[in-house]
Amino acid sequence: MNGESQVLPGRGHTSREGINMAAAPRTVLISGCSSGIGLELAVQLAHDPKKRYQVVATMRDLRKKGTLEAAAGEALGQTLTVAQLDVCSDESVAQCLSCIQGEVDVLVNNAGMGLVGPLEGLSLDAMQNVFDTNFFGSVRLVKAVLPGMKRRRQGHIVVISSVMGLQGVVFNDVYAASKFALEGFFESLAIQLLEFNIFISLVEPGPVVTEFEGKLLAQVTTAEFPGADADTLHYFRDIYLPASRELFRSVGQSPQDVVRAIVKVIGSTRPPLRQQTNVRYSPLTMLKTVDSSGSLYVRTTHCLLFRCPRLLSLGLRCLSCGCLPAQVRPR
Ligand SMILES: NC(=O)C1=CN([C@@H]2O[C@H](COP(=O)(O)OP(=O)(O)OC[C@H]3O[C@@H](n4cnc5c(N)ncnc54)[C@H](OP(=O)(O)O)[C@@H]3O)[C@@H](O)[C@H]2O)C=CC1
Ligand SMILES: CC1=C(/C=C/C(C)=C/C=C/C(C)=C/C=O)C(C)(C)CCC1
């Protein structure tokens, strides 16, 4: 494909007379806008000073729409509309798309859920629910919008992946697997779709201070993890959970910060395939990049968590004050 001929949907273009023509707004469909990153992204895009976007902010339970509507303010009914969408339901996806005027130019697969705990204590049902939401939910939406994008030979699919799509984290086995699945799926698809002038972007935030963590903590305080042995439960409750809380407190990003990076990706003429958002987390992702055998990452994080918790605390404090050089900068 000729790079020069790539035109993203709805972008301004120059007429033969050299006049910069105003572009029609791009329709952006976002899943999971009842809270967190999805809500903030819908609001920031709807308030775009250049009015480049018409946002369809979706959620599975419309009874939760109050917070979004309040945050949208004057944009509600103008550049932002709210619609029902459960990414786990074919009918809901079909119904939502049938209500959209025109076509989806930008799809943001944001809806997702976490799952933590000792593997032995988690049911297969709970694991399948994570894959149904995080992985198959995205696949379902992509299958629905792709024919239109291919016909028009334009489109952008943004996937809210995670640093856990790049590296596993102890006691997050299933959640990380669902994000790894997204990374493999969308990297593969990106190659074919370039031929149709359709771009894929995997956004990889580190910890973000949203309801995500609270929901996980609520789940683990009530869960009993039947089948997990006493040592593993001790590692999970007394070592991992406090370390994870400290990580969120020290290097957790605000949804506003993450969304600024996503807005840049959506506005880019050449969107990147991968975009990390958290400079302070990057020393941890670097541990895998610099040693492709994977041992450096696994051994270092094992050591920090189980052998040198003081060093971990010190390292996190250091990262939070920004005194270590940032190796990966969001563009
Ligand atoms: N917070 C973090 O530390 C990080 C989060 N991420 C990813 O960011 C994305 C957004 O999470 P975040 O904003 O933090 O968390 P939130 O829990 O605040 O938001 C998750 C959203 O997904 C929605 N959702 C869950 N299941 C479905 C479904 N079946 N259909 C439609 N919507 C659904 C939730 O709706 P409902 O209210 O109905 O449950 C909610 O709106 C997720 O994909 C997550 O994996 C990535 C890296 C870090
Ligand atoms: C890497 C690492 C840790 C935990 C990382 C966590 C908990 C990351 C969470 C990321 C999230 C929430 C991503 C969401 O998609 C520990 C245990 C502190 C030990 C030291 C190394």
mmCIF file of C-alpha atoms and ligand atoms in Angstrom:
data_model
loop_
_atom_site.group_PDB
_atom_site.id
_atom_site.type_symbol
_atom_site.label_atom_id
_atom_site.label_comp_id
_atom_site.label_asym_id
_atom_site.label_seq_id
_atom_site.Cartn_x
_atom_site.Cartn_y
_atom_site.Cartn_z
ATOM 1 C CA MET A 1 0.000 0.000 0.000
ATOM 2 C CA ASN A 2 1.218 3.470 -0.842
ATOM 3 C CA GLY A 3 1.776 5.352 2.450
ATOM 4 C CA GLU A 4 0.975 8.739 0.866
ATOM 5 C CA SER A 5 -2.501 7.646 -0.198
ATOM 6 C CA GLN A 6 -3.571 6.771 3.376
ATOM 7 C CA VAL A 7 -6.423 9.004 4.444
ATOM 8 C CA LEU A 8 -8.141 8.535 7.770
ATOM 9 C CA PRO A 9 -11.925 8.927 7.760
ATOM 10 C CA GLY A 10 -13.384 12.362 8.139
ATOM 11 C CA ARG A 11 -10.014 14.105 8.009
ATOM 12 C CA GLY A 12 -9.776 17.553 6.402
ATOM 13 C CA HIS A 13 -8.424 17.531 2.882
ATOM 14 C CA THR A 14 -7.194 20.113 0.445
ATOM 15 C CA SER A 15 -9.317 20.921 -2.599
ATOM 16 C CA ARG A 16 -7.850 21.380 -6.104
ATOM 17 C CA GLU A 17 -7.926 25.131 -5.423
ATOM 18 C CA GLY A 18 -5.772 24.516 -2.356
ATOM 19 C CA ILE A 19 -8.508 25.369 0.139
ATOM 20 C CA ASN A 20 -8.483 23.291 3.351
ATOM 21 C CA MET A 21 -11.947 21.709 3.393
ATOM 22 C CA ALA A 22 -13.651 21.175 6.764
ATOM 23 C CA ALA A 23 -14.014 17.466 7.516
ATOM 24 C CA ALA A 24 -17.164 15.674 8.587
ATOM 25 C CA PRO A 25 -16.871 14.508 12.193
ATOM 26 C CA ARG A 26 -15.710 10.920 12.631
ATOM 27 C CA THR A 27 -18.129 8.602 14.421
ATOM 28 C CA VAL A 28 -16.382 7.010 17.416
ATOM 29 C CA LEU A 29 -18.017 4.021 19.120
ATOM 30 C CA ILE A 30 -16.679 3.284 22.624
ATOM 31 C CA SER A 31 -17.580 0.278 24.777
ATOM 32 C CA GLY A 32 -17.709 0.367 28.587
ATOM 33 C CA CYS A 33 -18.439 4.062 29.223
ATOM 34 C CA SER A 34 -20.225 3.725 32.579
ATOM 35 C CA SER A 35 -16.983 4.564 34.432
ATOM 36 C CA GLY A 36 -13.208 4.937 34.231
ATOM 37 C CA ILE A 37 -11.255 5.190 31.004
ATOM 38 C CA GLY A 38 -14.264 4.726 28.695
ATOM 39 C CA LEU A 39 -16.262 7.487 30.397
ATOM 40 C CA GLU A 40 -13.334 9.908 30.390
ATOM 41 C CA LEU A 41 -12.472 9.145 26.751
ATOM 42 C CA ALA A 42 -16.059 9.725 25.625
ATOM 43 C CA VAL A 43 -16.124 13.084 27.416
ATOM 44 C CA GLN A 44 -12.713 14.288 26.165
ATOM 45 C CA LEU A 45 -13.490 13.350 22.546
ATOM 46 C CA ALA A 46 -16.945 14.943 22.717
ATOM 47 C CA HIS A 47 -15.309 18.181 23.920
ATOM 48 C CA ASP A 48 -12.730 18.215 21.133
ATOM 49 C CA PRO A 49 -12.144 21.912 20.391
ATOM 50 C CA LYS A 50 -12.124 21.196 16.635
ATOM 51 C CA LYS A 51 -15.348 19.140 16.888
ATOM 52 C CA ARG A 52 -13.726 16.282 14.991
ATOM 53 C CA TYR A 53 -15.753 13.537 16.666
ATOM 54 C CA GLN A 54 -19.313 12.329 17.027
ATOM 55 C CA VAL A 55 -19.145 10.014 20.039
ATOM 56 C CA VAL A 56 -21.423 7.027 20.635
ATOM 57 C CA ALA A 57 -20.701 6.257 24.294
ATOM 58 C CA THR A 58 -22.040 2.817 25.169
ATOM 59 C CA MET A 59 -22.588 0.834 28.346
ATOM 60 C CA ARG A 60 -24.298 -2.447 29.143
ATOM 61 C CA ASP A 61 -26.479 -1.027 31.908
ATOM 62 C CA LEU A 62 -28.093 2.311 31.024
ATOM 63 C CA ARG A 63 -29.144 2.830 34.650
ATOM 64 C CA LYS A 64 -25.497 3.890 35.142
ATOM 65 C CA LYS A 65 -25.596 6.660 32.526
ATOM 66 C CA GLY A 66 -26.016 9.535 35.040
ATOM 67 C CA THR A 67 -22.300 10.089 35.736
ATOM 68 C CA LEU A 68 -21.439 10.137 32.029
ATOM 69 C CA GLU A 69 -24.282 12.480 31.175
ATOM 70 C CA ALA A 70 -23.302 14.865 33.957
ATOM 71 C CA ALA A 71 -19.659 14.841 32.818
ATOM 72 C CA ALA A 72 -20.661 15.330 29.174
ATOM 73 C CA GLY A 73 -22.579 18.523 30.014
ATOM 74 C CA GLU A 74 -23.462 20.537 26.919
ATOM 75 C CA ALA A 75 -21.972 17.906 24.606
ATOM 76 C CA LEU A 76 -24.848 15.541 25.464
ATOM 77 C CA GLY A 77 -27.152 15.218 22.460
ATOM 78 C CA GLN A 78 -24.710 17.274 20.371
ATOM 79 C CA THR A 79 -21.352 15.537 19.983
ATOM 80 C CA LEU A 80 -22.139 12.696 22.416
ATOM 81 C CA THR A 81 -24.970 10.179 22.495
ATOM 82 C CA VAL A 82 -25.404 7.308 24.932
ATOM 83 C CA ALA A 83 -26.424 3.807 23.800
ATOM 84 C CA GLN A 84 -26.829 0.361 25.327
ATOM 85 C CA LEU A 85 -24.176 -2.208 24.427
ATOM 86 C CA ASP A 86 -23.204 -5.447 26.130
ATOM 87 C CA VAL A 87 -20.076 -6.719 24.401
ATOM 88 C CA CYS A 88 -20.993 -10.291 25.401
ATOM 89 C CA SER A 89 -24.258 -10.281 23.438
ATOM 90 C CA ASP A 90 -24.660 -10.618 19.652
ATOM 91 C CA GLU A 91 -28.166 -9.134 19.830
ATOM 92 C CA SER A 92 -27.030 -6.122 21.832
ATOM 93 C CA VAL A 93 -24.200 -5.400 19.359
ATOM 94 C CA ALA A 94 -26.550 -5.726 16.347
ATOM 95 C CA GLN A 95 -29.181 -3.524 18.012
ATOM 96 C CA CYS A 96 -26.630 -0.847 18.921
ATOM 97 C CA LEU A 97 -25.101 -0.704 15.435
ATOM 98 C CA SER A 98 -28.516 -0.557 13.774
ATOM 99 C CA CYS A 99 -29.235 2.646 15.722
ATOM 100 C CA ILE A 100 -26.092 4.444 14.584
ATOM 101 C CA GLN A 101 -26.607 6.885 11.748
ATOM 102 C CA GLY A 102 -23.905 6.331 9.149
ATOM 103 C CA GLU A 103 -20.932 4.099 9.870
ATOM 104 C CA VAL A 104 -18.425 3.644 12.666
ATOM 105 C CA ASP A 105 -15.126 5.324 11.731
ATOM 106 C CA VAL A 106 -13.304 4.630 14.988
ATOM 107 C CA LEU A 107 -14.062 1.678 17.274
ATOM 108 C CA VAL A 108 -12.637 1.771 20.794
ATOM 109 C CA ASN A 109 -12.684 -1.627 22.510
ATOM 110 C CA ASN A 110 -12.487 -0.489 26.103
ATOM 111 C CA ALA A 111 -14.933 -2.686 28.073
ATOM 112 C CA GLY A 112 -13.039 -5.058 30.311
ATOM 113 C CA MET A 113 -12.756 -6.686 33.687
ATOM 114 C CA GLY A 114 -10.002 -8.007 35.919
ATOM 115 C CA LEU A 115 -9.575 -11.263 37.824
ATOM 116 C CA VAL A 116 -6.943 -11.912 40.492
ATOM 117 C CA GLY A 117 -6.182 -14.715 42.875
ATOM 118 C CA PRO A 118 -4.631 -18.147 43.155
ATOM 119 C CA LEU A 119 -5.527 -20.186 40.082
ATOM 120 C CA GLU A 120 -6.634 -23.207 42.133
ATOM 121 C CA GLY A 121 -9.306 -21.078 43.795
ATOM 122 C CA LEU A 122 -10.825 -19.590 40.635
ATOM 123 C CA SER A 123 -13.649 -21.312 38.760
ATOM 124 C CA LEU A 124 -13.448 -21.976 35.046
ATOM 125 C CA ASP A 125 -16.723 -20.048 34.720
ATOM 126 C CA ALA A 126 -15.085 -16.942 36.176
ATOM 127 C CA MET A 127 -12.132 -17.364 33.811
ATOM 128 C CA GLN A 128 -14.387 -17.831 30.788
ATOM 129 C CA ASN A 129 -16.310 -14.704 31.744
ATOM 130 C CA VAL A 130 -13.052 -12.721 31.614
ATOM 131 C CA PHE A 131 -12.255 -14.065 28.145
ATOM 132 C CA ASP A 132 -15.860 -13.517 26.963
ATOM 133 C CA THR A 133 -15.651 -9.880 28.006
ATOM 134 C CA ASN A 134 -12.042 -8.866 27.362
ATOM 135 C CA PHE A 135 -11.227 -10.971 24.302
ATOM 136 C CA PHE A 136 -14.396 -12.219 22.594
ATOM 137 C CA GLY A 137 -16.199 -8.947 23.410
ATOM 138 C CA SER A 138 -13.629 -7.081 21.303
ATOM 139 C CA VAL A 139 -13.675 -9.715 18.572
ATOM 140 C CA ARG A 140 -17.497 -9.555 18.418
ATOM 141 C CA LEU A 141 -17.454 -5.779 17.911
ATOM 142 C CA VAL A 142 -14.681 -5.921 15.333
ATOM 143 C CA LYS A 143 -16.538 -8.547 13.299
ATOM 144 C CA ALA A 144 -19.581 -6.270 13.317
ATOM 145 C CA VAL A 145 -17.861 -3.052 12.144
ATOM 146 C CA LEU A 146 -15.192 -4.525 9.868
ATOM 147 C CA PRO A 147 -17.294 -5.145 6.728
ATOM 148 C CA GLY A 148 -18.293 -1.433 6.656
ATOM 149 C CA MET A 149 -14.737 -0.252 7.253
ATOM 150 C CA LYS A 150 -13.411 -2.559 4.529
ATOM 151 C CA ARG A 151 -16.053 -1.371 2.047
ATOM 152 C CA ARG A 152 -15.117 2.249 2.700
ATOM 153 C CA ARG A 153 -11.425 1.374 2.910
ATOM 154 C CA GLN A 154 -10.982 3.417 6.043
ATOM 155 C CA GLY A 155 -11.195 2.990 9.778
ATOM 156 C CA HIS A 156 -9.326 2.830 13.063
ATOM 157 C CA ILE A 157 -9.708 0.142 15.723
ATOM 158 C CA VAL A 158 -8.321 1.095 19.135
ATOM 159 C CA VAL A 159 -7.993 -1.616 21.769
ATOM 160 C CA ILE A 160 -7.437 -0.840 25.437
ATOM 161 C CA SER A 161 -4.968 -3.616 26.178
ATOM 162 C CA SER A 162 -2.621 -3.342 29.175
ATOM 163 C CA VAL A 163 0.998 -3.722 30.226
ATOM 164 C CA MET A 164 -0.329 -7.154 31.156
ATOM 165 C CA GLY A 165 -0.761 -7.759 27.429
ATOM 166 C CA LEU A 166 3.032 -7.552 27.245
ATOM 167 C CA GLN A 167 4.103 -9.325 30.424
ATOM 168 C CA GLY A 168 2.470 -11.585 32.963
ATOM 169 C CA VAL A 169 1.990 -10.437 36.560
ATOM 170 C CA VAL A 170 1.823 -12.852 39.470
ATOM 171 C CA PHE A 171 -1.757 -13.870 40.463
ATOM 172 C CA ASN A 172 -3.146 -12.159 37.335
ATOM 173 C CA ASP A 173 -2.705 -15.244 35.122
ATOM 174 C CA VAL A 174 -6.125 -15.222 33.461
ATOM 175 C CA TYR A 175 -6.472 -11.444 33.044
ATOM 176 C CA ALA A 176 -2.969 -11.262 31.529
ATOM 177 C CA ALA A 177 -3.803 -14.184 29.223
ATOM 178 C CA SER A 178 -6.903 -12.329 27.967
ATOM 179 C CA LYS A 179 -4.791 -9.252 27.178
ATOM 180 C CA PHE A 180 -2.026 -11.355 25.549
ATOM 181 C CA ALA A 181 -4.788 -12.872 23.378
ATOM 182 C CA LEU A 182 -5.841 -9.377 22.285
ATOM 183 C CA GLU A 183 -2.239 -8.466 21.442
ATOM 184 C CA GLY A 184 -1.750 -11.552 19.249
ATOM 185 C CA PHE A 185 -5.128 -11.228 17.574
ATOM 186 C CA PHE A 186 -4.871 -7.543 16.720
ATOM 187 C CA GLU A 187 -1.200 -7.634 15.699
ATOM 188 C CA SER A 188 -2.097 -10.389 13.216
ATOM 189 C CA LEU A 189 -5.158 -8.528 11.947
ATOM 190 C CA ALA A 190 -3.227 -5.263 11.580
ATOM 191 C CA ILE A 191 -1.178 -6.697 8.718
ATOM 192 C CA GLN A 192 -4.189 -7.610 6.565
ATOM 193 C CA LEU A 193 -6.050 -4.419 7.429
ATOM 194 C CA LEU A 194 -3.231 -2.125 6.280
ATOM 195 C CA GLU A 195 -4.182 -3.253 2.784
ATOM 196 C CA PHE A 196 -7.645 -1.735 3.438
ATOM 197 C CA ASN A 197 -6.278 1.492 4.962
ATOM 198 C CA ILE A 198 -7.627 0.414 8.374
ATOM 199 C CA PHE A 199 -5.398 0.997 11.384
ATOM 200 C CA ILE A 200 -5.143 -0.951 14.644
ATOM 201 C CA SER A 201 -3.783 0.563 17.865
ATOM 202 C CA LEU A 202 -3.186 -1.375 21.088
ATOM 203 C CA VAL A 203 -3.022 1.050 24.031
ATOM 204 C CA GLU A 204 -1.125 -0.429 26.999
ATOM 205 C CA PRO A 205 -1.719 1.407 30.288
ATOM 206 C CA GLY A 206 -0.074 0.354 33.533
ATOM 207 C CA PRO A 207 -2.148 0.671 36.730
ATOM 208 C CA VAL A 208 -4.898 3.283 36.393
ATOM 209 C CA VAL A 209 -6.886 4.624 39.328
ATOM 210 C CA THR A 210 -10.457 3.709 38.311
ATOM 211 C CA GLU A 211 -13.162 1.434 39.699
ATOM 212 C CA PHE A 212 -11.165 -1.462 38.217
ATOM 213 C CA GLU A 213 -8.985 -1.917 41.318
ATOM 214 C CA GLY A 214 -11.885 -1.425 43.764
ATOM 215 C CA LYS A 215 -13.934 -4.095 41.965
ATOM 216 C CA LEU A 216 -10.987 -6.509 42.226
ATOM 217 C CA LEU A 217 -10.445 -5.778 45.912
ATOM 218 C CA ALA A 218 -14.164 -6.265 46.592
ATOM 219 C CA GLN A 219 -13.973 -9.597 44.783
ATOM 220 C CA VAL A 220 -10.935 -10.816 46.746
ATOM 221 C CA THR A 221 -12.182 -9.760 50.167
ATOM 222 C CA THR A 222 -15.271 -11.968 49.845
ATOM 223 C CA ALA A 223 -13.679 -14.823 47.842
ATOM 224 C CA GLU A 224 -12.481 -17.874 49.738
ATOM 225 C CA PHE A 225 -10.467 -19.432 46.907
ATOM 226 C CA PRO A 226 -11.420 -23.021 47.745
ATOM 227 C CA GLY A 227 -8.687 -25.429 46.718
ATOM 228 C CA ALA A 228 -5.811 -22.990 47.219
ATOM 229 C CA ASP A 229 -3.225 -24.151 49.791
ATOM 230 C CA ALA A 230 -2.275 -22.086 52.837
ATOM 231 C CA ASP A 231 1.158 -21.021 51.506
ATOM 232 C CA THR A 232 -0.280 -19.748 48.220
ATOM 233 C CA LEU A 233 -3.066 -17.891 50.031
ATOM 234 C CA HIS A 234 -0.469 -16.281 52.276
ATOM 235 C CA TYR A 235 1.623 -15.178 49.266
ATOM 236 C CA PHE A 236 -1.487 -13.743 47.637
ATOM 237 C CA ARG A 237 -3.059 -11.964 50.608
ATOM 238 C CA ASP A 238 -0.016 -10.904 52.633
ATOM 239 C CA ILE A 239 2.601 -10.306 49.938
ATOM 240 C CA TYR A 240 0.985 -9.668 46.547
ATOM 241 C CA LEU A 241 -2.047 -7.587 47.589
ATOM 242 C CA PRO A 242 -0.087 -5.051 49.698
ATOM 243 C CA ALA A 243 2.546 -4.745 46.925
ATOM 244 C CA SER A 244 -0.151 -4.226 44.306
ATOM 245 C CA ARG A 245 -1.859 -1.555 46.442
ATOM 246 C CA GLU A 246 1.482 0.211 46.861
ATOM 247 C CA LEU A 247 2.059 0.048 43.109
ATOM 248 C CA PHE A 248 -1.310 1.691 42.386
ATOM 249 C CA ARG A 249 -0.611 4.382 45.009
ATOM 250 C CA SER A 250 2.867 5.113 43.723
ATOM 251 C CA VAL A 251 2.734 4.850 39.932
ATOM 252 C CA GLY A 252 -1.021 4.632 39.241
ATOM 253 C CA GLN A 253 -2.130 7.013 36.491
ATOM 254 C CA SER A 254 -5.342 9.022 36.443
ATOM 255 C CA PRO A 255 -7.870 8.113 33.730
ATOM 256 C CA GLN A 256 -7.482 11.700 32.448
ATOM 257 C CA ASP A 257 -3.778 11.087 31.835
ATOM 258 C CA VAL A 258 -4.350 7.794 30.049
ATOM 259 C CA VAL A 259 -7.094 9.320 27.935
ATOM 260 C CA ARG A 260 -4.842 12.150 26.778
ATOM 261 C CA ALA A 261 -2.566 9.484 25.286
ATOM 262 C CA ILE A 262 -5.545 7.700 23.675
ATOM 263 C CA VAL A 263 -6.875 10.953 22.191
ATOM 264 C CA LYS A 264 -3.452 11.513 20.604
ATOM 265 C CA VAL A 265 -3.503 8.030 19.100
ATOM 266 C CA ILE A 266 -7.007 8.595 17.683
ATOM 267 C CA GLY A 267 -5.997 11.978 16.236
ATOM 268 C CA SER A 268 -2.815 10.676 14.654
ATOM 269 C CA THR A 269 -2.460 10.465 10.860
ATOM 270 C CA ARG A 270 -0.223 7.404 11.277
ATOM 271 C CA PRO A 271 -1.529 5.680 14.403
ATOM 272 C CA PRO A 272 0.991 3.438 16.183
ATOM 273 C CA LEU A 273 0.290 -0.288 16.568
ATOM 274 C CA ARG A 274 1.356 -0.131 20.223
ATOM 275 C CA GLN A 275 1.278 2.741 22.709
ATOM 276 C CA GLN A 276 2.241 2.500 26.369
ATOM 277 C CA THR A 277 0.887 5.335 28.482
ATOM 278 C CA ASN A 278 2.834 5.234 31.746
ATOM 279 C CA VAL A 279 6.445 6.398 31.719
ATOM 280 C CA ARG A 280 6.822 5.529 35.393
ATOM 281 C CA TYR A 281 5.945 1.891 34.760
ATOM 282 C CA SER A 282 8.301 1.539 31.805
ATOM 283 C CA PRO A 283 11.340 0.226 33.772
ATOM 284 C CA LEU A 284 9.189 -2.851 34.515
ATOM 285 C CA THR A 285 8.212 -3.418 30.860
ATOM 286 C CA MET A 286 11.840 -2.816 29.860
ATOM 287 C CA LEU A 287 12.906 -5.854 31.906
ATOM 288 C CA LYS A 288 11.235 -8.005 29.267
ATOM 289 C CA THR A 289 12.309 -5.970 26.234
ATOM 290 C CA VAL A 290 16.000 -6.079 27.080
ATOM 291 C CA ASP A 291 16.097 -9.852 27.677
ATOM 292 C CA SER A 292 14.050 -11.777 25.130
ATOM 293 C CA SER A 293 14.577 -15.036 27.062
ATOM 294 C CA GLY A 294 12.149 -13.630 29.651
ATOM 295 C CA SER A 295 14.298 -14.697 32.594
ATOM 296 C CA LEU A 296 15.332 -11.195 33.614
ATOM 297 C CA TYR A 297 11.698 -10.097 34.019
ATOM 298 C CA VAL A 298 10.518 -13.234 35.829
ATOM 299 C CA ARG A 299 13.529 -13.466 38.150
ATOM 300 C CA THR A 300 13.665 -9.756 38.976
ATOM 301 C CA THR A 301 9.958 -9.434 39.811
ATOM 302 C CA HIS A 302 10.066 -12.700 41.772
ATOM 303 C CA CYS A 303 13.018 -11.414 43.724
ATOM 304 C CA LEU A 304 11.446 -7.986 44.344
ATOM 305 C CA LEU A 305 8.197 -9.493 45.558
ATOM 306 C CA PHE A 306 9.366 -12.519 47.571
ATOM 307 C CA ARG A 307 12.960 -11.767 48.567
ATOM 308 C CA CYS A 308 13.511 -8.000 48.713
ATOM 309 C CA PRO A 309 10.187 -6.284 49.523
ATOM 310 C CA ARG A 310 12.089 -3.283 50.917
ATOM 311 C CA LEU A 311 13.864 -2.831 47.608
ATOM 312 C CA LEU A 312 10.476 -3.018 45.866
ATOM 313 C CA SER A 313 9.087 -0.292 48.143
ATOM 314 C CA LEU A 314 12.152 1.862 47.583
ATOM 315 C CA GLY A 315 11.994 1.273 43.822
ATOM 316 C CA LEU A 316 8.317 2.210 43.682
ATOM 317 C CA ARG A 317 8.940 5.392 45.676
ATOM 318 C CA CYS A 318 11.755 6.200 43.296
ATOM 319 C CA LEU A 319 9.574 5.605 40.251
ATOM 320 C CA SER A 320 6.788 7.728 41.676
ATOM 321 C CA CYS A 321 9.071 10.721 42.156
ATOM 322 C CA GLY A 322 10.396 10.341 38.627
ATOM 323 C CA CYS A 323 14.044 10.121 39.660
ATOM 324 C CA LEU A 324 14.758 7.150 37.382
ATOM 325 C CA PRO A 325 15.242 7.977 33.720
ATOM 326 C CA ALA A 326 12.104 7.407 31.677
ATOM 327 C CA GLN A 327 12.867 5.054 28.832
ATOM 328 C CA VAL A 328 9.462 4.851 27.182
ATOM 329 C CA ARG A 329 7.634 8.083 26.557
ATOM 330 C CA PRO A 330 4.089 8.239 25.297
ATOM 331 C CA ARG A 331 4.278 10.089 21.999
HETATM 332 N N1 LIG B 1 -7.593 0.306 35.665
HETATM 333 C C1 LIG B 1 -6.454 -0.247 35.298
HETATM 334 O O1 LIG B 1 -5.489 -0.374 36.094
HETATM 335 C C2 LIG B 1 -6.266 -0.699 33.892
HETATM 336 C C3 LIG B 1 -7.333 -0.956 33.055
HETATM 337 N N2 LIG B 1 -7.091 -1.403 31.781
HETATM 338 C C4 LIG B 1 -8.203 -1.707 30.891
HETATM 339 O O2 LIG B 1 -8.948 -0.530 30.650
HETATM 340 C C5 LIG B 1 -10.277 -0.866 30.307
HETATM 341 C C6 LIG B 1 -11.221 -0.003 31.116
HETATM 342 O O3 LIG B 1 -11.062 -0.279 32.498
HETATM 343 P P1 LIG B 1 -11.217 0.828 33.651
HETATM 344 O O4 LIG B 1 -11.801 2.042 33.109
HETATM 345 O O5 LIG B 1 -9.945 0.900 34.376
HETATM 346 O O6 LIG B 1 -12.231 0.056 34.617
HETATM 347 P P2 LIG B 1 -13.759 0.298 34.989
HETATM 348 O O7 LIG B 1 -14.114 -0.870 35.814
HETATM 349 O O8 LIG B 1 -13.957 1.656 35.521
HETATM 350 O O9 LIG B 1 -14.509 0.217 33.566
HETATM 351 C C7 LIG B 1 -14.772 -0.979 32.914
HETATM 352 C C8 LIG B 1 -15.949 -0.758 32.002
HETATM 353 O O10 LIG B 1 -16.183 -1.962 31.250
HETATM 354 C C9 LIG B 1 -17.559 -2.226 31.327
HETATM 355 N N3 LIG B 1 -17.936 -3.603 31.042
HETATM 356 C C10 LIG B 1 -17.615 -4.745 31.703
HETATM 357 N N4 LIG B 1 -18.202 -5.797 31.117
HETATM 358 C C11 LIG B 1 -18.915 -5.317 30.063
HETATM 359 C C12 LIG B 1 -19.745 -5.902 29.067
HETATM 360 N N5 LIG B 1 -19.995 -7.213 29.040
HETATM 361 N N6 LIG B 1 -20.294 -5.091 28.115
HETATM 362 C C13 LIG B 1 -20.075 -3.767 28.137
HETATM 363 N N7 LIG B 1 -19.331 -3.153 29.072
HETATM 364 C C14 LIG B 1 -18.762 -3.925 30.011
HETATM 365 C C15 LIG B 1 -17.964 -1.804 32.727
HETATM 366 O O11 LIG B 1 -19.376 -1.707 32.820
HETATM 367 P P3 LIG B 1 -20.189 -2.034 34.170
HETATM 368 O O12 LIG B 1 -20.179 -0.760 34.954
HETATM 369 O O13 LIG B 1 -21.551 -2.402 33.674
HETATM 370 O O14 LIG B 1 -19.486 -3.166 34.845
HETATM 371 C C16 LIG B 1 -17.239 -0.466 32.771
HETATM 372 O O15 LIG B 1 -17.965 0.499 32.082
HETATM 373 C C17 LIG B 1 -10.414 -2.372 30.557
HETATM 374 O O16 LIG B 1 -10.316 -3.051 29.328
HETATM 375 C C18 LIG B 1 -9.216 -2.704 31.426
HETATM 376 O O17 LIG B 1 -8.808 -4.031 31.261
HETATM 377 C C19 LIG B 1 -5.832 -1.542 31.288
HETATM 378 C C20 LIG B 1 -4.754 -1.270 32.067
HETATM 379 C C21 LIG B 1 -4.882 -0.866 33.436
HETATM 380 C C1 LIG B 2 5.001 -5.919 37.961
HETATM 381 C C2 LIG B 2 5.199 -6.105 39.430
HETATM 382 C C3 LIG B 2 4.175 -6.105 40.344
HETATM 383 C C4 LIG B 2 2.757 -5.829 40.074
HETATM 384 C C5 LIG B 2 2.224 -5.222 39.043
HETATM 385 C C6 LIG B 2 0.830 -4.947 38.901
HETATM 386 C C7 LIG B 2 -0.120 -5.287 39.977
HETATM 387 C C8 LIG B 2 0.432 -4.334 37.772
HETATM 388 C C9 LIG B 2 -0.908 -4.008 37.476
HETATM 389 C C10 LIG B 2 -1.247 -3.585 36.258
HETATM 390 C C11 LIG B 2 -2.625 -3.401 35.900
HETATM 391 C C12 LIG B 2 -3.654 -3.197 36.915
HETATM 392 C C13 LIG B 2 -2.974 -3.496 34.613
HETATM 393 C C14 LIG B 2 -4.301 -3.506 34.148
HETATM 394 O O1 LIG B 2 -4.553 -3.855 33.029
HETATM 395 C C15 LIG B 2 4.438 -6.390 41.762
HETATM 396 C C16 LIG B 2 3.504 -7.464 42.272
HETATM 397 C C17 LIG B 2 4.231 -5.131 42.574
HETATM 398 C C18 LIG B 2 5.838 -6.930 41.970
HETATM 399 C C19 LIG B 2 6.870 -6.224 41.217
HETATM 400 C C20 LIG B 2 6.608 -6.293 39.791
#
